[in-house]
Tab-separated table of C-alpha atoms in Angstrom:
chain	number	residue	atom	x	y	z
A	983	MET	CA	122.445	90.127	90.370
A	984	GLY	CA	120.936	90.425	93.872
A	985	TRP	CA	117.386	89.405	94.673
A	986	PHE	CA	116.512	93.081	95.338
A	987	SER	CA	116.469	93.678	91.599
A	988	PHE	CA	113.961	91.005	90.754
A	989	THR	CA	111.033	92.248	88.719
A	990	GLN	CA	107.751	92.343	90.690
A	991	GLU	CA	104.669	91.350	88.715
A	992	ILE	CA	101.093	92.362	89.335
A	993	ALA	CA	97.784	91.853	87.487
A	994	VAL	CA	95.341	94.755	87.782
A	995	ASP	CA	91.630	94.667	87.128
A	996	LEU	CA	91.081	98.462	87.018
A	997	GLY	CA	87.316	98.554	87.288
A	998	THR	CA	84.817	101.347	87.457
A	999	ALA	CA	83.478	100.069	90.746
A	1000	ASN	CA	86.357	98.055	92.196
A	1001	THR	CA	90.137	97.617	91.695
A	1002	ILE	CA	91.522	94.121	92.131
A	1003	ILE	CA	95.294	93.344	92.202
A	1004	ILE	CA	96.753	89.918	92.038
A	1005	HIS	CA	100.399	89.289	93.157
A	1006	ASN	CA	101.931	85.745	93.309
A	1007	ASP	CA	98.596	84.192	92.155
A	1008	LYS	CA	96.807	85.732	95.184
A	1009	ILE	CA	94.228	88.540	95.312
A	1010	VAL	CA	96.028	91.133	97.546
A	1011	ILE	CA	93.847	94.162	96.819
A	1012	ASP	CA	90.094	94.128	96.310
A	1013	GLU	CA	88.708	97.517	97.086
A	1014	PRO	CA	86.419	100.233	95.603
A	1015	SER	CA	87.947	102.421	92.875
A	1016	ILE	CA	87.668	105.609	94.887
A	1017	ILE	CA	90.224	108.119	96.173
A	1018	ALA	CA	89.804	110.929	98.749
A	1019	LEU	CA	91.927	114.024	98.192
A	1020	ASP	CA	92.658	117.178	100.090
A	1021	VAL	CA	90.907	119.945	98.188
A	1022	LYS	CA	93.750	122.589	98.699
A	1023	THR	CA	96.798	120.475	98.094
A	1024	GLU	CA	95.323	117.610	96.008
A	1025	THR	CA	97.261	115.122	98.045
A	1026	PRO	CA	95.666	111.685	98.698
A	1027	ILE	CA	94.053	111.152	102.103
A	1028	ALA	CA	92.693	107.586	101.504
A	1029	VAL	CA	92.008	105.131	98.726
A	1030	GLY	CA	89.676	102.141	98.467
A	1031	ASP	CA	87.663	101.133	101.490
A	1032	LEU	CA	88.651	104.081	103.627
A	1033	ALA	CA	87.757	106.534	100.878
A	1034	ARG	CA	84.390	104.849	100.344
A	1035	GLN	CA	83.600	105.294	104.005
A	1036	MET	CA	84.188	109.016	103.447
A	1037	GLN	CA	82.000	109.156	100.338
A	1038	GLY	CA	78.966	111.379	100.831
A	1039	LYS	CA	80.200	112.437	104.336
A	1040	GLU	CA	82.954	114.806	103.243
A	1041	HIS	CA	83.501	118.391	104.582
A	1042	PRO	CA	84.563	121.114	102.124
A	1043	GLY	CA	88.208	120.372	102.616
A	1044	ILE	CA	87.903	116.756	101.292
A	1045	VAL	CA	86.658	115.526	98.027
A	1046	THR	CA	86.104	111.888	97.043
A	1047	ILE	CA	86.601	110.895	93.404
A	1048	ARG	CA	85.823	107.863	91.323
A	1049	PRO	CA	88.479	108.278	88.586
A	1050	LEU	CA	86.871	105.751	86.215
A	1051	LYS	CA	83.584	106.245	84.447
A	1052	ASP	CA	81.891	103.909	82.069
A	1053	GLY	CA	84.864	101.592	82.174
A	1054	VAL	CA	87.497	104.241	81.166
A	1055	ILE	CA	89.652	106.794	82.999
A	1056	ALA	CA	87.733	110.070	83.379
A	1057	ASP	CA	90.190	111.761	85.741
A	1058	PHE	CA	93.775	111.057	84.780
A	1059	SER	CA	95.460	112.685	87.815
A	1060	ALA	CA	93.190	110.947	90.303
A	1061	ALA	CA	93.559	107.570	88.583
A	1062	GLU	CA	97.299	107.817	88.788
A	1063	LYS	CA	97.214	108.748	92.476
A	1064	MET	CA	94.720	105.904	93.202
A	1065	ILE	CA	96.832	103.233	91.527
A	1066	LYS	CA	99.900	104.534	93.360
A	1067	GLY	CA	97.909	104.288	96.643
A	1068	PHE	CA	96.939	100.755	96.005
A	1069	VAL	CA	100.464	99.711	95.079
A	1070	LYS	CA	101.632	101.416	98.293
A	1071	LYS	CA	99.126	99.377	100.196
A	1072	LEU	CA	100.408	96.255	98.621
A	1073	SER	CA	103.988	97.142	99.570
A	1074	LYS	CA	102.865	97.581	103.184
A	1075	LYS	CA	101.141	94.268	103.199
A	1076	ASN	CA	104.161	92.477	101.742
A	1077	ARG	CA	107.493	93.666	103.038
A	1078	TRP	CA	109.250	91.751	100.168
A	1079	PHE	CA	107.350	93.810	97.586
A	1080	THR	CA	109.317	96.590	95.962
A	1081	THR	CA	108.261	98.911	93.082
A	1082	PRO	CA	111.411	100.041	91.192
A	1083	SER	CA	110.944	97.281	88.662
A	1084	LEU	CA	107.213	96.666	88.212
A	1085	ARG	CA	105.612	94.678	85.477
A	1086	MET	CA	101.812	95.128	85.160
A	1087	VAL	CA	99.071	93.497	83.086
A	1088	VAL	CA	95.970	95.702	83.115
A	1089	CYS	CA	92.593	94.684	81.718
A	1090	ILE	CA	90.627	97.113	79.499
A	1091	PRO	CA	87.193	97.286	77.945
A	1092	SER	CA	87.032	95.784	74.477
A	1093	GLY	CA	85.628	98.877	72.970
A	1094	SER	CA	88.297	101.199	74.267
A	1095	THR	CA	89.658	103.871	71.818
A	1096	GLU	CA	93.388	104.541	71.391
A	1097	VAL	CA	93.147	107.666	73.571
A	1098	GLU	CA	91.510	105.607	76.339
A	1099	LEU	CA	94.186	102.932	76.006
A	1100	ARG	CA	96.910	105.552	76.252
A	1101	ALA	CA	95.319	106.934	79.462
A	1102	VAL	CA	95.371	103.579	81.151
A	1103	ARG	CA	98.983	102.913	80.008
A	1104	ASP	CA	100.172	106.363	81.090
A	1105	SER	CA	98.505	106.130	84.452
A	1106	SER	CA	99.953	102.733	85.109
A	1107	GLU	CA	103.461	103.817	84.089
A	1108	LYS	CA	103.392	106.879	86.234
A	1109	SER	CA	102.263	104.657	89.128
A	1110	GLY	CA	105.550	102.712	88.907
A	1111	GLY	CA	104.944	100.265	86.028
A	1112	ARG	CA	108.159	99.777	84.062
A	1113	ASP	CA	106.512	97.270	81.679
A	1114	VAL	CA	102.726	97.749	81.156
A	1115	TYR	CA	100.652	95.365	79.112
A	1116	LEU	CA	96.895	95.611	78.349
A	1117	ILE	CA	94.422	92.782	77.827
A	1118	GLN	CA	90.764	93.016	76.869
A	1119	GLU	CA	88.216	92.259	79.598
A	1120	PRO	CA	86.149	89.582	77.822
A	1121	MET	CA	89.330	87.630	76.934
A	1122	ALA	CA	90.569	87.950	80.585
A	1123	ALA	CA	87.171	86.809	81.790
A	1124	ALA	CA	87.218	83.734	79.543
A	1125	ILE	CA	90.674	82.769	80.728
A	1126	GLY	CA	89.586	83.339	84.340
A	1127	ILE	CA	86.743	80.867	84.127
A	1128	GLY	CA	88.871	78.226	82.544
A	1129	ILE	CA	87.916	78.461	78.831
A	1130	ASP	CA	90.547	77.407	76.320
A	1131	VAL	CA	90.516	80.607	74.352
A	1132	GLU	CA	92.813	79.197	71.637
A	1133	ALA	CA	90.448	76.309	70.760
A	1134	PRO	CA	88.631	76.347	67.419
A	1135	GLU	CA	85.345	76.616	69.218
A	1136	GLY	CA	82.952	79.461	69.928
A	1137	ASN	CA	82.343	80.705	73.472
A	1138	MET	CA	80.429	83.779	74.461
A	1139	ILE	CA	81.204	85.924	77.548
A	1140	VAL	CA	78.794	88.571	78.927
A	1141	ASP	CA	80.813	90.530	81.508
A	1142	ILE	CA	78.534	93.014	83.365
A	1143	GLY	CA	80.890	95.252	85.371
A	1144	GLY	CA	80.414	98.635	87.047
A	1145	GLY	CA	80.706	100.909	84.055
A	1146	THR	CA	80.365	98.761	80.979
A	1147	SER	CA	78.865	95.469	79.854
A	1148	GLU	CA	81.301	93.524	77.582
A	1149	ILE	CA	79.729	90.944	75.290
A	1150	ALA	CA	82.089	88.925	73.135
A	1151	VAL	CA	82.226	85.730	71.068
A	1152	ILE	CA	85.665	84.169	71.344
A	1153	SER	CA	87.320	81.645	69.095
A	1154	LEU	CA	90.913	80.739	68.094
A	1155	GLY	CA	92.478	83.271	70.500
A	1156	GLY	CA	90.466	86.226	69.152
A	1157	ILE	CA	87.198	88.136	69.491
A	1158	VAL	CA	84.910	87.299	66.563
A	1159	SER	CA	82.091	89.617	67.436
A	1160	ASN	CA	81.630	91.951	70.373
A	1161	GLU	CA	79.450	94.671	71.915
A	1162	SER	CA	80.618	97.057	74.575
A	1163	ILE	CA	77.760	99.198	76.138
A	1164	LYS	CA	77.748	101.589	78.980
A	1165	ILE	CA	74.839	99.892	80.693
A	1166	ALA	CA	76.051	98.048	83.838
A	1167	GLY	CA	76.132	98.227	87.633
A	1168	ASP	CA	76.377	102.078	87.800
A	1169	GLU	CA	73.466	102.478	85.479
A	1170	PHE	CA	71.473	100.141	87.658
A	1171	ASN	CA	72.258	102.339	90.649
A	1172	ARG	CA	71.060	105.405	88.736
A	1173	ASP	CA	67.837	103.616	87.869
A	1174	ILE	CA	67.246	102.886	91.558
A	1175	ILE	CA	68.073	106.451	92.636
A	1176	ASP	CA	65.566	107.837	90.033
A	1177	HIS	CA	62.953	105.340	90.990
A	1178	MET	CA	63.191	106.149	94.641
A	1179	ARG	CA	62.854	109.838	93.930
A	1180	ARG	CA	59.857	109.399	91.584
A	1181	ALA	CA	57.964	106.656	93.347
A	1182	HIS	CA	58.640	107.437	96.959
A	1183	ASN	CA	59.831	111.019	96.976
A	1184	ILE	CA	62.839	109.944	99.060
A	1185	LYS	CA	66.403	110.979	98.298
A	1186	VAL	CA	69.096	108.293	98.284
A	1187	ALA	CA	72.739	108.398	97.426
A	1188	GLU	CA	74.830	106.027	95.304
A	1189	ARG	CA	75.959	103.946	98.333
A	1190	THR	CA	72.388	103.404	99.409
A	1191	ALA	CA	71.374	102.404	95.875
A	1192	GLU	CA	74.166	99.919	95.797
A	1193	LEU	CA	72.891	98.389	99.021
A	1194	ILE	CA	69.368	98.210	97.660
A	1195	LYS	CA	70.643	96.446	94.552
A	1196	MET	CA	72.695	93.964	96.597
A	1197	ASN	CA	69.861	93.148	99.006
A	1198	VAL	CA	66.792	93.112	96.721
A	1199	GLY	CA	68.141	93.548	93.197
A	1200	SER	CA	66.384	91.254	90.694
A	1201	ALA	CA	65.876	90.794	86.915
A	1202	LEU	CA	62.605	88.894	87.480
A	1203	THR	CA	59.394	89.672	89.292
A	1204	GLU	CA	58.948	86.084	90.360
A	1205	LEU	CA	61.861	84.354	92.128
A	1206	ASP	CA	61.927	80.865	93.685
A	1207	ASN	CA	63.910	82.113	96.758
A	1208	PRO	CA	62.803	85.745	97.114
A	1209	PRO	CA	64.741	88.044	99.480
A	1210	GLU	CA	63.064	89.893	102.307
A	1211	ASP	CA	62.128	93.526	101.726
A	1212	TYR	CA	64.883	96.002	102.337
A	1213	ILE	CA	64.160	98.988	104.617
A	1214	VAL	CA	65.467	102.275	103.191
A	1215	HIS	CA	65.945	105.321	105.373
A	1216	GLY	CA	66.308	108.803	103.890
A	1217	PRO	CA	64.908	112.352	103.806
A	1218	ASN	CA	61.742	113.356	102.135
A	1219	GLN	CA	62.678	115.518	99.131
A	1220	LEU	CA	60.110	118.210	99.944
A	1221	THR	CA	60.036	118.306	103.721
A	1222	SER	CA	63.470	116.824	104.608
A	1223	LEU	CA	61.710	114.840	107.310
A	1224	PRO	CA	62.933	111.188	107.819
A	1225	MET	CA	61.260	108.496	105.892
A	1226	GLU	CA	61.348	104.716	106.177
A	1227	ILE	CA	60.355	102.730	103.021
A	1228	PRO	CA	60.288	98.913	102.556
A	1229	ILE	CA	61.509	98.029	99.061
A	1230	SER	CA	60.667	94.656	97.440
A	1231	TYR	CA	62.566	92.724	94.815
A	1232	GLN	CA	59.575	93.095	92.491
A	1233	GLU	CA	59.754	96.853	92.626
A	1234	ILE	CA	63.489	96.834	91.782
A	1235	ALA	CA	62.919	94.359	88.948
A	1236	HIS	CA	60.452	96.821	87.380
A	1237	CYS	CA	62.798	99.779	87.795
A	1238	LEU	CA	65.702	97.862	86.233
A	1239	GLU	CA	63.650	96.633	83.363
A	1240	LYS	CA	64.774	99.255	80.769
A	1241	SER	CA	68.515	98.703	81.415
A	1242	ILE	CA	68.256	94.898	81.412
A	1243	THR	CA	66.351	95.029	78.092
A	1244	ARG	CA	69.150	97.013	76.587
A	1245	ILE	CA	71.694	94.364	77.681
A	1246	GLU	CA	69.407	91.640	76.123
A	1247	SER	CA	69.361	93.670	72.804
A	1248	SER	CA	73.184	93.917	72.833
A	1249	VAL	CA	73.522	90.153	73.391
A	1250	LEU	CA	71.178	89.569	70.418
A	1251	ASP	CA	73.268	92.046	68.279
A	1252	ALA	CA	76.425	90.069	69.051
A	1253	LEU	CA	74.669	86.796	68.287
A	1254	GLU	CA	73.443	88.332	64.944
A	1255	ASN	CA	77.052	88.952	63.855
A	1256	THR	CA	78.258	85.470	64.862
A	1257	PRO	CA	79.144	82.995	62.041
A	1258	PRO	CA	76.740	79.986	61.883
A	1259	GLU	CA	79.378	77.434	62.918
A	1260	LEU	CA	80.299	79.374	66.008
A	1261	TYR	CA	76.621	80.017	66.754
A	1262	ALA	CA	76.092	76.300	66.866
A	1263	ASP	CA	78.906	76.028	69.490
A	1264	LEU	CA	77.206	78.659	71.556
A	1265	VAL	CA	73.945	76.732	71.604
A	1266	LYS	CA	75.915	73.704	72.709
A	1267	ASN	CA	78.132	75.346	75.324
A	1268	GLY	CA	75.850	78.037	76.540
A	1269	ILE	CA	76.807	81.618	77.363
A	1270	TYR	CA	78.798	82.635	80.474
A	1271	LEU	CA	77.905	85.575	82.710
A	1272	THR	CA	80.746	87.263	84.648
A	1273	GLY	CA	81.227	90.496	86.552
A	1274	GLY	CA	79.238	91.864	89.522
A	1275	GLY	CA	76.087	92.146	87.385
A	1276	ALA	CA	76.001	88.426	86.988
A	1277	LEU	CA	74.980	88.231	90.665
A	1278	LEU	CA	71.696	90.037	90.016
A	1279	ARG	CA	68.914	87.586	91.016
A	1280	GLY	CA	67.250	85.779	88.091
A	1281	LEU	CA	69.359	87.364	85.413
A	1282	ASP	CA	70.597	84.055	84.023
A	1283	LYS	CA	67.032	82.619	83.872
A	1284	ARG	CA	65.666	85.681	82.234
A	1285	LEU	CA	68.300	85.763	79.610
A	1286	THR	CA	67.954	81.990	78.974
A	1287	ASP	CA	64.150	82.332	78.535
A	1288	LYS	CA	64.522	85.405	76.288
A	1289	ILE	CA	67.246	84.253	73.973
A	1290	GLY	CA	66.829	80.477	74.040
A	1291	ILE	CA	70.467	79.620	74.928
A	1292	LYS	CA	71.505	78.455	78.289
A	1293	PHE	CA	73.252	81.127	80.373
A	1294	HIS	CA	75.701	80.045	83.088
A	1295	VAL	CA	76.824	82.238	86.009
A	1296	ALA	CA	80.544	81.655	86.333
A	1297	ASP	CA	82.029	80.584	89.653
A	1298	ASP	CA	83.142	83.673	91.520
A	1299	PRO	CA	82.036	86.077	88.760
A	1300	LEU	CA	83.300	89.132	90.611
A	1301	HIS	CA	86.939	88.012	90.217
A	1302	ALA	CA	86.815	86.209	86.894
A	1303	VAL	CA	88.471	89.075	84.977
A	1304	ALA	CA	91.097	89.666	87.644
A	1305	ARG	CA	91.976	85.966	87.821
A	1306	GLY	CA	92.174	85.765	84.048
A	1307	THR	CA	94.522	88.785	83.995
A	1308	GLY	CA	96.633	87.013	86.645
A	1309	VAL	CA	96.881	83.910	84.450
A	1310	ALA	CA	97.856	86.061	81.455
A	1311	LEU	CA	100.560	87.692	83.560
A	1312	LYS	CA	101.916	84.341	84.752
A	1313	ASN	CA	101.959	82.941	81.231
A	1314	ILE	CA	102.800	86.176	79.385
A	1315	ASP	CA	104.761	84.317	76.628
A	1316	LYS	CA	101.933	81.915	75.963
A	1317	PHE	CA	99.300	84.664	75.805
A	1318	ALA	CA	101.517	87.283	74.055
A	1319	PHE	CA	99.106	87.341	71.124
A	1320	LEU	CA	96.328	88.641	73.389
A	1321	ILE	CA	98.403	91.380	75.122
A	1322	ARG	CA	98.943	94.891	73.730
């Protein structure tokens, strides 16, 4: 058999905010989960970074779509085209990469329904996947940060992504208790947009809200190393005249309060359903924060003070799920019990 027929393998973290693809143990795609389409023909114009640059600046002939919402596929056709676009980008980057025989491992939220699982599988298959396997995000995150998921020991993962926060207690290769809530990075952005409108009468879009969150986002009103105020430019909602507003991290901490409190409550709910022996392990080992939300300033300290168990921000939390999916792909026989 010639080498042209070798099966190509990719691990895909199909996230609400970003799509990450790993090939040959390397991150080859790490771009926003956005696609730009021609309105008349519905043909793709751009995916990822290029599509994000178009977001909010389109003319009537172009529409930008985020196919995933709250961690699941909301627009099946756009999701299929987006995945195809990313695979095409990968083949352009690597001239040895071919797609006729593609094996994919894709991570999914732990609370996904059978319909949602089928949507991910169908989109992946129509994008060129011959063999498509699914792995739950908390399990992938645990593998990605180096936890031995098969050990008879309890570990808790709190993965705060773009659309969902996945909270799971893992032991003996399975999820003992878990909570999956639709409070995560996108909800933080909506909180910021609403706050800017109410408090400052200024209109900001999703991209600006994301920049505010990255520059001055905080879970605490008192930080040891506070960031400088971030200057926001935008139109007055009533007059449409330009405005320039300095935003402090304390202000953002107040506007995110409600959403962060809901994450705290979900962590407590998962702990409430944890058997005593595993609970003791969590007190000893601490709880691990992964996903983009783990980078919110002061979140680990706030959760530690609130719950009384040490919270650790994982190394490279943004890529923990993707790296775990890549490890599962590389050792697909070893982790067969985790893959659907």
